[in-house]
Amino acid sequence: MAWQAGRIPLVAGNWKMNTTVTEGVALTRQVLDQGLPGDIEVAILPPFTHLVPVRDVIAGGAVLLGAQDCFWEAAGAYTGEISPRTLAEICELVLVGHSERRRLLDESEEAVGRKLRAALAEGLRVIVAVGETLEEREAGDAETVVHAHLAAAFEGVDAGGAARCVVAYEPVWAIGTGRTASARDAQSMCAAIRGYMSSLAGADVAAGMRILYGGSMTADNAAELLAEADIDGGLIGGASLKPAQFAAIAAAASAARSTQGS
Ligand code: PGA
């Protein structure tokens, strides 16, 4: 499925390290059976091991396929790593910079930037995840932290490369906790991200860039978040494993699109 230009809402399901291959294939079928809206983009990001069989299930349909991470080199002696070149043969997009990788695997700002550049070089679209911890928010540093994530991720990326990226704002304290950012706070940070991307990549790229919210987004809170002017979709963890919930979030994104007339 071709990636569409412009700020068409994107609802991406990050399955994380959940489901076996068999369960993942079944889950994909269940997601497709929900009847997803045709006026937004929907992506699923299963574990690496599932990419080929899941691709075969979604083949010819509108759902995009993505990986949850990649390495920063295209080939070589890097035992256990996954090449963005290999991924480009299987899927359209890749997520980099997820906070679980930054925190649990000590992934540095520099590593995120290298991965981003390597993925773009192989023709992949990239979802770049950024977001502050609770301590950083309470200290009043949320925007500074997010700006630092963006500056490092986009270092050396030209406007054409940035135009193939999506930024996902995921406050760490909201991920998997059931505690969602308020629509107001999420909008405020997404607007700040757009402003900062304007200085990094130019006003045109920033104006056309999709900025997602992620962190305990569910069918219950999606509509309110997606109604905000600078929130162009969601990166969904837990709720992406529940087909009806995931489809309801996609429907909310579609409804927000028609309301905003974008
Ligand atoms: P969550 O995860 O929806 O389970 O909070 C979001 C994410 O980590 O992408």
PDB file of C-alpha atoms and ligand atoms in Angstrom:
ATOM      1  CA  MET A   1       0.000   0.000   0.000  1.00  0.00           C
ATOM      2  CA  ALA A   2       1.382   3.395  -0.930  1.00  0.00           C
ATOM      3  CA  TRP A   3       1.988   5.916   1.801  1.00  0.00           C
ATOM      4  CA  GLN A   4      -0.085   9.018   1.229  1.00  0.00           C
ATOM      5  CA  ALA A   5       1.301  12.527   1.401  1.00  0.00           C
ATOM      6  CA  GLY A   6      -0.150  15.169   3.679  1.00  0.00           C
ATOM      7  CA  ARG A   7      -1.711  15.108   7.100  1.00  0.00           C
ATOM      8  CA  ILE A   8      -4.090  12.221   6.572  1.00  0.00           C
ATOM      9  CA  PRO A   9      -4.598  10.733  10.039  1.00  0.00           C
ATOM     10  CA  LEU A  10      -2.420   7.725  10.791  1.00  0.00           C
ATOM     11  CA  VAL A  11      -3.400   5.144  13.374  1.00  0.00           C
ATOM     12  CA  ALA A  12      -0.508   2.776  14.017  1.00  0.00           C
ATOM     13  CA  GLY A  13      -0.674  -0.289  16.239  1.00  0.00           C
ATOM     14  CA  ASN A  14       2.556  -1.061  18.061  1.00  0.00           C
ATOM     15  CA  TRP A  15       2.162  -4.646  19.187  1.00  0.00           C
ATOM     16  CA  LYS A  16       5.474  -4.551  21.086  1.00  0.00           C
ATOM     17  CA  MET A  17       6.666  -8.048  22.114  1.00  0.00           C
ATOM     18  CA  ASN A  18       3.175  -9.519  22.146  1.00  0.00           C
ATOM     19  CA  THR A  19       1.620 -12.480  20.296  1.00  0.00           C
ATOM     20  CA  THR A  20       3.224 -15.559  18.829  1.00  0.00           C
ATOM     21  CA  VAL A  21       3.410 -15.714  15.041  1.00  0.00           C
ATOM     22  CA  THR A  22       0.241 -17.802  14.916  1.00  0.00           C
ATOM     23  CA  GLU A  23      -1.576 -15.402  17.239  1.00  0.00           C
ATOM     24  CA  GLY A  24      -0.291 -12.409  15.289  1.00  0.00           C
ATOM     25  CA  VAL A  25      -1.578 -13.749  11.981  1.00  0.00           C
ATOM     26  CA  ALA A  26      -4.957 -14.406  13.617  1.00  0.00           C
ATOM     27  CA  LEU A  27      -4.975 -10.916  15.138  1.00  0.00           C
ATOM     28  CA  THR A  28      -4.233  -9.398  11.735  1.00  0.00           C
ATOM     29  CA  ARG A  29      -7.208 -11.217  10.245  1.00  0.00           C
ATOM     30  CA  GLN A  30      -9.401  -9.987  13.086  1.00  0.00           C
ATOM     31  CA  VAL A  31      -8.238  -6.405  12.538  1.00  0.00           C
ATOM     32  CA  LEU A  32      -9.030  -6.645   8.818  1.00  0.00           C
ATOM     33  CA  ASP A  33     -12.444  -8.119   9.623  1.00  0.00           C
ATOM     34  CA  GLN A  34     -13.360  -4.971  11.561  1.00  0.00           C
ATOM     35  CA  GLY A  35     -13.842  -2.991   8.343  1.00  0.00           C
ATOM     36  CA  LEU A  36     -11.365  -0.140   8.760  1.00  0.00           C
ATOM     37  CA  PRO A  37     -12.140   3.369   7.464  1.00  0.00           C
ATOM     38  CA  GLY A  38     -10.767   4.080   4.001  1.00  0.00           C
ATOM     39  CA  ASP A  39     -10.058   7.800   4.443  1.00  0.00           C
ATOM     40  CA  ILE A  40      -7.233   7.472   6.963  1.00  0.00           C
ATOM     41  CA  GLU A  41      -4.100   5.344   7.119  1.00  0.00           C
ATOM     42  CA  VAL A  42      -3.857   2.351   9.410  1.00  0.00           C
ATOM     43  CA  ALA A  43      -0.578   0.588  10.135  1.00  0.00           C
ATOM     44  CA  ILE A  44       0.377  -2.406  12.204  1.00  0.00           C
ATOM     45  CA  LEU A  45       3.815  -2.921  13.702  1.00  0.00           C
ATOM     46  CA  PRO A  46       4.150  -6.543  14.774  1.00  0.00           C
ATOM     47  CA  PRO A  47       7.358  -8.166  16.044  1.00  0.00           C
ATOM     48  CA  PHE A  48      10.036  -8.772  13.393  1.00  0.00           C
ATOM     49  CA  THR A  49       9.302 -12.497  13.260  1.00  0.00           C
ATOM     50  CA  HIS A  50       5.721 -11.792  12.202  1.00  0.00           C
ATOM     51  CA  LEU A  51       6.417  -9.336   9.389  1.00  0.00           C
ATOM     52  CA  VAL A  52       6.458 -11.757   6.459  1.00  0.00           C
ATOM     53  CA  PRO A  53       3.383 -13.803   7.425  1.00  0.00           C
ATOM     54  CA  VAL A  54       1.479 -10.658   8.389  1.00  0.00           C
ATOM     55  CA  ARG A  55       2.447  -9.049   5.090  1.00  0.00           C
ATOM     56  CA  ASP A  56       0.961 -12.036   3.307  1.00  0.00           C
ATOM     57  CA  VAL A  57      -2.326 -11.604   5.186  1.00  0.00           C
ATOM     58  CA  ILE A  58      -2.641  -7.874   4.459  1.00  0.00           C
ATOM     59  CA  ALA A  59      -1.352  -8.158   0.868  1.00  0.00           C
ATOM     60  CA  GLY A  60      -3.309  -6.050  -1.573  1.00  0.00           C
ATOM     61  CA  GLY A  61      -5.188  -4.251   1.182  1.00  0.00           C
ATOM     62  CA  ALA A  62      -4.941  -0.771   2.599  1.00  0.00           C
ATOM     63  CA  VAL A  63      -3.184  -1.546   5.879  1.00  0.00           C
ATOM     64  CA  LEU A  64       0.457  -0.463   6.091  1.00  0.00           C
ATOM     65  CA  LEU A  65       3.088  -2.651   7.689  1.00  0.00           C
ATOM     66  CA  GLY A  66       5.925  -1.475   9.898  1.00  0.00           C
ATOM     67  CA  ALA A  67       8.711  -2.742  12.122  1.00  0.00           C
ATOM     68  CA  GLN A  68       9.291  -1.611  15.703  1.00  0.00           C
ATOM     69  CA  ASP A  69      12.995  -0.869  15.318  1.00  0.00           C
ATOM     70  CA  CYS A  70      15.984  -1.386  13.004  1.00  0.00           C
ATOM     71  CA  PHE A  71      19.763  -1.279  13.133  1.00  0.00           C
ATOM     72  CA  TRP A  72      21.797   1.666  11.806  1.00  0.00           C
ATOM     73  CA  GLU A  73      23.836  -0.293   9.263  1.00  0.00           C
ATOM     74  CA  ALA A  74      22.474  -1.936   6.124  1.00  0.00           C
ATOM     75  CA  ALA A  75      24.566  -5.132   6.363  1.00  0.00           C
ATOM     76  CA  GLY A  76      27.562  -6.626   8.096  1.00  0.00           C
ATOM     77  CA  ALA A  77      28.845  -8.351  11.213  1.00  0.00           C
ATOM     78  CA  TYR A  78      26.115  -7.225  13.641  1.00  0.00           C
ATOM     79  CA  THR A  79      24.873 -10.409  15.248  1.00  0.00           C
ATOM     80  CA  GLY A  80      21.193 -10.365  16.041  1.00  0.00           C
ATOM     81  CA  GLU A  81      20.446  -6.973  14.498  1.00  0.00           C
ATOM     82  CA  ILE A  82      17.842  -6.302  11.795  1.00  0.00           C
ATOM     83  CA  SER A  83      18.823  -4.326   8.710  1.00  0.00           C
ATOM     84  CA  PRO A  84      16.680  -1.491   7.403  1.00  0.00           C
ATOM     85  CA  ARG A  85      17.541  -2.760   3.920  1.00  0.00           C
ATOM     86  CA  THR A  86      15.952  -6.098   4.717  1.00  0.00           C
ATOM     87  CA  LEU A  87      12.942  -4.371   6.226  1.00  0.00           C
ATOM     88  CA  ALA A  88      12.484  -2.227   3.120  1.00  0.00           C
ATOM     89  CA  GLU A  89      11.891  -5.450   1.185  1.00  0.00           C
ATOM     90  CA  ILE A  90       9.031  -6.416   3.501  1.00  0.00           C
ATOM     91  CA  CYS A  91       7.383  -3.305   4.913  1.00  0.00           C
ATOM     92  CA  GLU A  92       6.894   0.431   4.399  1.00  0.00           C
ATOM     93  CA  LEU A  93       7.759   1.914   7.745  1.00  0.00           C
ATOM     94  CA  VAL A  94       9.783   1.562  10.886  1.00  0.00           C
ATOM     95  CA  LEU A  95       9.507   3.010  14.370  1.00  0.00           C
ATOM     96  CA  VAL A  96      12.644   4.371  16.000  1.00  0.00           C
ATOM     97  CA  GLY A  97      13.300   5.929  19.388  1.00  0.00           C
ATOM     98  CA  HIS A  98      10.534   4.244  21.379  1.00  0.00           C
ATOM     99  CA  SER A  99      11.003   5.044  25.056  1.00  0.00           C
ATOM    100  CA  GLU A 100      11.050   1.358  25.973  1.00  0.00           C
ATOM    101  CA  ARG A 101      14.184   1.006  23.855  1.00  0.00           C
ATOM    102  CA  ARG A 102      15.679   4.243  25.162  1.00  0.00           C
ATOM    103  CA  ARG A 103      15.114   3.183  28.785  1.00  0.00           C
ATOM    104  CA  LEU A 104      15.353  -0.600  28.859  1.00  0.00           C
ATOM    105  CA  LEU A 105      18.084  -0.987  26.248  1.00  0.00           C
ATOM    106  CA  ASP A 106      19.969   2.253  26.896  1.00  0.00           C
ATOM    107  CA  GLU A 107      19.417   3.420  23.358  1.00  0.00           C
ATOM    108  CA  SER A 108      21.143   6.784  23.049  1.00  0.00           C
ATOM    109  CA  GLU A 109      20.009   9.919  21.233  1.00  0.00           C
ATOM    110  CA  GLU A 110      22.844   9.314  18.800  1.00  0.00           C
ATOM    111  CA  ALA A 111      21.701   5.745  18.111  1.00  0.00           C
ATOM    112  CA  VAL A 112      18.172   6.956  17.365  1.00  0.00           C
ATOM    113  CA  GLY A 113      19.565   9.474  14.866  1.00  0.00           C
ATOM    114  CA  ARG A 114      21.713   6.842  13.170  1.00  0.00           C
ATOM    115  CA  LYS A 115      18.758   4.492  12.871  1.00  0.00           C
ATOM    116  CA  LEU A 116      16.580   7.247  11.450  1.00  0.00           C
ATOM    117  CA  ARG A 117      19.141   8.136   8.787  1.00  0.00           C
ATOM    118  CA  ALA A 118      19.774   4.487   7.903  1.00  0.00           C
ATOM    119  CA  ALA A 119      16.046   3.799   7.543  1.00  0.00           C
ATOM    120  CA  LEU A 120      15.525   6.829   5.317  1.00  0.00           C
ATOM    121  CA  ALA A 121      18.517   5.812   3.188  1.00  0.00           C
ATOM    122  CA  GLU A 122      16.789   2.500   2.477  1.00  0.00           C
ATOM    123  CA  GLY A 123      13.556   4.207   1.458  1.00  0.00           C
ATOM    124  CA  LEU A 124      11.573   3.447   4.600  1.00  0.00           C
ATOM    125  CA  ARG A 125       9.140   5.884   6.209  1.00  0.00           C
ATOM    126  CA  VAL A 126       9.963   6.481   9.835  1.00  0.00           C
ATOM    127  CA  ILE A 127       7.905   7.069  12.947  1.00  0.00           C
ATOM    128  CA  VAL A 128      10.158   8.836  15.455  1.00  0.00           C
ATOM    129  CA  ALA A 129       8.993   8.508  19.060  1.00  0.00           C
ATOM    130  CA  VAL A 130       9.813  11.257  21.544  1.00  0.00           C
ATOM    131  CA  GLY A 131       8.543  12.070  25.008  1.00  0.00           C
ATOM    132  CA  GLU A 132       9.426  13.085  28.524  1.00  0.00           C
ATOM    133  CA  THR A 133       9.363  11.138  31.796  1.00  0.00           C
ATOM    134  CA  LEU A 134       7.151  12.149  34.695  1.00  0.00           C
ATOM    135  CA  GLU A 135      10.116  13.636  36.574  1.00  0.00           C
ATOM    136  CA  GLU A 136      11.035  15.715  33.546  1.00  0.00           C
ATOM    137  CA  ARG A 137       7.458  16.965  33.185  1.00  0.00           C
ATOM    138  CA  GLU A 138       7.180  17.815  36.867  1.00  0.00           C
ATOM    139  CA  ALA A 139      10.477  19.681  36.682  1.00  0.00           C
ATOM    140  CA  GLY A 140       9.067  21.784  33.818  1.00  0.00           C
ATOM    141  CA  ASP A 141      11.505  20.268  31.336  1.00  0.00           C
ATOM    142  CA  ALA A 142       9.101  18.415  29.055  1.00  0.00           C
ATOM    143  CA  GLU A 143       9.550  20.651  26.005  1.00  0.00           C
ATOM    144  CA  THR A 144      13.314  20.862  26.460  1.00  0.00           C
ATOM    145  CA  VAL A 145      13.564  17.070  26.548  1.00  0.00           C
ATOM    146  CA  VAL A 146      11.349  16.618  23.506  1.00  0.00           C
ATOM    147  CA  HIS A 147      13.313  19.246  21.589  1.00  0.00           C
ATOM    148  CA  ALA A 148      16.539  17.429  22.451  1.00  0.00           C
ATOM    149  CA  HIS A 149      15.085  14.138  21.194  1.00  0.00           C
ATOM    150  CA  LEU A 150      14.046  15.784  17.930  1.00  0.00           C
ATOM    151  CA  ALA A 151      17.341  17.625  17.438  1.00  0.00           C
ATOM    152  CA  ALA A 152      19.336  14.415  17.863  1.00  0.00           C
ATOM    153  CA  ALA A 153      16.980  12.282  15.780  1.00  0.00           C
ATOM    154  CA  PHE A 154      16.884  14.706  12.861  1.00  0.00           C
ATOM    155  CA  GLU A 155      20.534  15.683  12.865  1.00  0.00           C
ATOM    156  CA  GLY A 156      21.845  15.453   9.313  1.00  0.00           C
ATOM    157  CA  VAL A 157      18.381  14.781   7.857  1.00  0.00           C
ATOM    158  CA  ASP A 158      17.395  17.106   5.019  1.00  0.00           C
ATOM    159  CA  ALA A 159      13.896  18.441   4.358  1.00  0.00           C
ATOM    160  CA  GLY A 160      13.145  15.617   1.911  1.00  0.00           C
ATOM    161  CA  GLY A 161      14.042  13.046   4.538  1.00  0.00           C
ATOM    162  CA  ALA A 162      12.080  14.784   7.262  1.00  0.00           C
ATOM    163  CA  ALA A 163       9.064  14.850   4.948  1.00  0.00           C
ATOM    164  CA  ARG A 164       9.087  11.034   5.060  1.00  0.00           C
ATOM    165  CA  CYS A 165       8.895  10.997   8.833  1.00  0.00           C
ATOM    166  CA  VAL A 166       6.096  11.058  11.367  1.00  0.00           C
ATOM    167  CA  VAL A 167       6.724  12.197  14.935  1.00  0.00           C
ATOM    168  CA  ALA A 168       4.951  10.355  17.737  1.00  0.00           C
ATOM    169  CA  TYR A 169       4.699  12.250  21.007  1.00  0.00           C
ATOM    170  CA  GLU A 170       4.579   9.633  23.722  1.00  0.00           C
ATOM    171  CA  PRO A 171       4.954  10.896  27.281  1.00  0.00           C
ATOM    172  CA  VAL A 172       6.712   8.042  29.064  1.00  0.00           C
ATOM    173  CA  TRP A 173       4.407   8.274  32.075  1.00  0.00           C
ATOM    174  CA  ALA A 174       1.364   7.652  29.853  1.00  0.00           C
ATOM    175  CA  ILE A 175       2.652   4.511  28.119  1.00  0.00           C
ATOM    176  CA  GLY A 176       0.921   1.364  29.283  1.00  0.00           C
ATOM    177  CA  THR A 177      -0.209   3.058  32.487  1.00  0.00           C
ATOM    178  CA  GLY A 178      -3.814   3.870  31.683  1.00  0.00           C
ATOM    179  CA  ARG A 179      -2.910   7.481  32.433  1.00  0.00           C
ATOM    180  CA  THR A 180      -3.407   9.526  29.271  1.00  0.00           C
ATOM    181  CA  ALA A 181      -2.144  13.054  28.730  1.00  0.00           C
ATOM    182  CA  SER A 182      -4.993  15.536  28.727  1.00  0.00           C
ATOM    183  CA  ALA A 183      -6.033  16.589  25.241  1.00  0.00           C
ATOM    184  CA  ARG A 184      -4.864  20.099  26.114  1.00  0.00           C
ATOM    185  CA  ASP A 185      -1.372  19.015  27.201  1.00  0.00           C
ATOM    186  CA  ALA A 186      -1.018  16.623  24.270  1.00  0.00           C
ATOM    187  CA  GLN A 187      -2.090  19.360  21.828  1.00  0.00           C
ATOM    188  CA  SER A 188       0.245  21.858  23.414  1.00  0.00           C
ATOM    189  CA  MET A 189       3.242  19.524  23.028  1.00  0.00           C
ATOM    190  CA  CYS A 190       2.275  18.476  19.494  1.00  0.00           C
ATOM    191  CA  ALA A 191       2.035  22.150  18.505  1.00  0.00           C
ATOM    192  CA  ALA A 192       5.464  22.742  20.074  1.00  0.00           C
ATOM    193  CA  ILE A 193       6.824  19.766  18.113  1.00  0.00           C
ATOM    194  CA  ARG A 194       5.440  21.215  14.883  1.00  0.00           C
ATOM    195  CA  GLY A 195       7.035  24.553  15.683  1.00  0.00           C
ATOM    196  CA  TYR A 196      10.355  22.937  16.420  1.00  0.00           C
ATOM    197  CA  MET A 197      10.195  20.807  13.271  1.00  0.00           C
ATOM    198  CA  SER A 198       9.657  24.025  11.355  1.00  0.00           C
ATOM    199  CA  SER A 199      13.016  25.303  12.570  1.00  0.00           C
ATOM    200  CA  LEU A 200      14.690  21.950  11.852  1.00  0.00           C
ATOM    201  CA  ALA A 201      13.179  21.096   8.473  1.00  0.00           C
ATOM    202  CA  GLY A 202      11.324  24.180   7.239  1.00  0.00           C
ATOM    203  CA  ALA A 203       7.788  25.488   7.561  1.00  0.00           C
ATOM    204  CA  ASP A 204       6.395  23.460   4.643  1.00  0.00           C
ATOM    205  CA  VAL A 205       7.654  20.144   5.969  1.00  0.00           C
ATOM    206  CA  ALA A 206       6.391  20.945   9.463  1.00  0.00           C
ATOM    207  CA  ALA A 207       2.972  22.013   8.183  1.00  0.00           C
ATOM    208  CA  GLY A 208       2.557  18.736   6.288  1.00  0.00           C
ATOM    209  CA  MET A 209       4.037  16.461   8.933  1.00  0.00           C
ATOM    210  CA  ARG A 210       1.904  14.018  10.834  1.00  0.00           C
ATOM    211  CA  ILE A 211       2.325  14.238  14.584  1.00  0.00           C
ATOM    212  CA  LEU A 212       0.784  11.397  16.550  1.00  0.00           C
ATOM    213  CA  TYR A 213      -0.075  11.079  20.205  1.00  0.00           C
ATOM    214  CA  GLY A 214       0.699   7.819  21.995  1.00  0.00           C
ATOM    215  CA  GLY A 215       0.238   6.692  25.573  1.00  0.00           C
ATOM    216  CA  SER A 216      -2.828   4.806  26.784  1.00  0.00           C
ATOM    217  CA  MET A 217      -4.937   5.914  23.838  1.00  0.00           C
ATOM    218  CA  THR A 218      -8.170   3.902  23.847  1.00  0.00           C
ATOM    219  CA  ALA A 219     -11.539   3.897  22.123  1.00  0.00           C
ATOM    220  CA  ASP A 220     -12.801   6.014  25.050  1.00  0.00           C
ATOM    221  CA  ASN A 221     -10.321   8.887  24.859  1.00  0.00           C
ATOM    222  CA  ALA A 222      -9.305   8.827  21.176  1.00  0.00           C
ATOM    223  CA  ALA A 223     -11.981  11.181  19.866  1.00  0.00           C
ATOM    224  CA  GLU A 224     -11.046  13.953  22.278  1.00  0.00           C
ATOM    225  CA  LEU A 225      -7.327  13.667  21.550  1.00  0.00           C
ATOM    226  CA  LEU A 226      -7.776  13.354  17.795  1.00  0.00           C
ATOM    227  CA  ALA A 227     -10.011  16.429  17.667  1.00  0.00           C
ATOM    228  CA  GLU A 228      -6.986  18.577  18.532  1.00  0.00           C
ATOM    229  CA  ALA A 229      -5.545  20.597  15.681  1.00  0.00           C
ATOM    230  CA  ASP A 230      -1.983  19.291  15.839  1.00  0.00           C
ATOM    231  CA  ILE A 231      -2.716  15.641  16.658  1.00  0.00           C
ATOM    232  CA  ASP A 232      -2.833  13.722  13.392  1.00  0.00           C
ATOM    233  CA  GLY A 233      -3.337  10.211  14.692  1.00  0.00           C
ATOM    234  CA  GLY A 234      -2.173   7.796  17.332  1.00  0.00           C
ATOM    235  CA  LEU A 235       0.505   5.272  18.152  1.00  0.00           C
ATOM    236  CA  ILE A 236      -1.422   2.599  19.969  1.00  0.00           C
ATOM    237  CA  GLY A 237       0.083  -0.074  22.190  1.00  0.00           C
ATOM    238  CA  GLY A 238      -2.254  -2.066  24.416  1.00  0.00           C
ATOM    239  CA  ALA A 239      -5.445  -1.189  22.533  1.00  0.00           C
ATOM    240  CA  SER A 240      -3.914  -2.324  19.228  1.00  0.00           C
ATOM    241  CA  LEU A 241      -4.069  -5.915  20.507  1.00  0.00           C
ATOM    242  CA  LYS A 242      -7.851  -5.650  20.768  1.00  0.00           C
ATOM    243  CA  PRO A 243      -9.284  -5.522  17.228  1.00  0.00           C
ATOM    244  CA  ALA A 244     -12.569  -3.816  18.116  1.00  0.00           C
ATOM    245  CA  GLN A 245     -10.774  -1.155  20.211  1.00  0.00           C
ATOM    246  CA  PHE A 246      -8.213  -0.557  17.499  1.00  0.00           C
ATOM    247  CA  ALA A 247     -10.921  -0.241  14.856  1.00  0.00           C
ATOM    248  CA  ALA A 248     -12.851   2.167  17.087  1.00  0.00           C
ATOM    249  CA  ILE A 249      -9.761   4.382  17.371  1.00  0.00           C
ATOM    250  CA  ALA A 250      -9.388   4.281  13.585  1.00  0.00           C
ATOM    251  CA  ALA A 251     -13.051   5.262  13.260  1.00  0.00           C
ATOM    252  CA  ALA A 252     -12.485   8.167  15.668  1.00  0.00           C
ATOM    253  CA  ALA A 253      -9.559   9.332  13.531  1.00  0.00           C
ATOM    254  CA  SER A 254     -11.740   9.179  10.451  1.00  0.00           C
ATOM    255  CA  ALA A 255     -14.509  11.156  12.197  1.00  0.00           C
ATOM    256  CA  ALA A 256     -11.951  13.762  13.352  1.00  0.00           C
ATOM    257  CA  ARG A 257     -10.744  14.083   9.784  1.00  0.00           C
ATOM    258  CA  SER A 258     -14.192  14.807   8.442  1.00  0.00           C
ATOM    259  CA  THR A 259     -14.922  17.265  11.256  1.00  0.00           C
ATOM    260  CA  GLN A 260     -11.687  19.145  10.647  1.00  0.00           C
ATOM    261  CA  GLY A 261     -12.148  18.951   6.881  1.00  0.00           C
ATOM    262  CA  SER A 262      -8.490  18.053   6.423  1.00  0.00           C
TER     263      SER A 262
HETATM  264  P1  PGA B   1       0.103   2.121  25.131  1.00  0.00           P
HETATM  265  O1  PGA B   1       1.514   2.146  24.343  1.00  0.00           O
HETATM  266  O2  PGA B   1      -0.958   2.502  24.150  1.00  0.00           O
HETATM  267  O3  PGA B   1      -0.022   0.701  25.622  1.00  0.00           O
HETATM  268  O4  PGA B   1       0.215   3.111  26.243  1.00  0.00           O
HETATM  269  C1  PGA B   1       1.783   3.129  23.393  1.00  0.00           C
HETATM  270  C2  PGA B   1       3.165   2.929  22.840  1.00  0.00           C
HETATM  271  O5  PGA B   1       4.084   2.611  23.595  1.00  0.00           O
HETATM  272  O6  PGA B   1       3.385   3.093  21.620  1.00  0.00           O
END
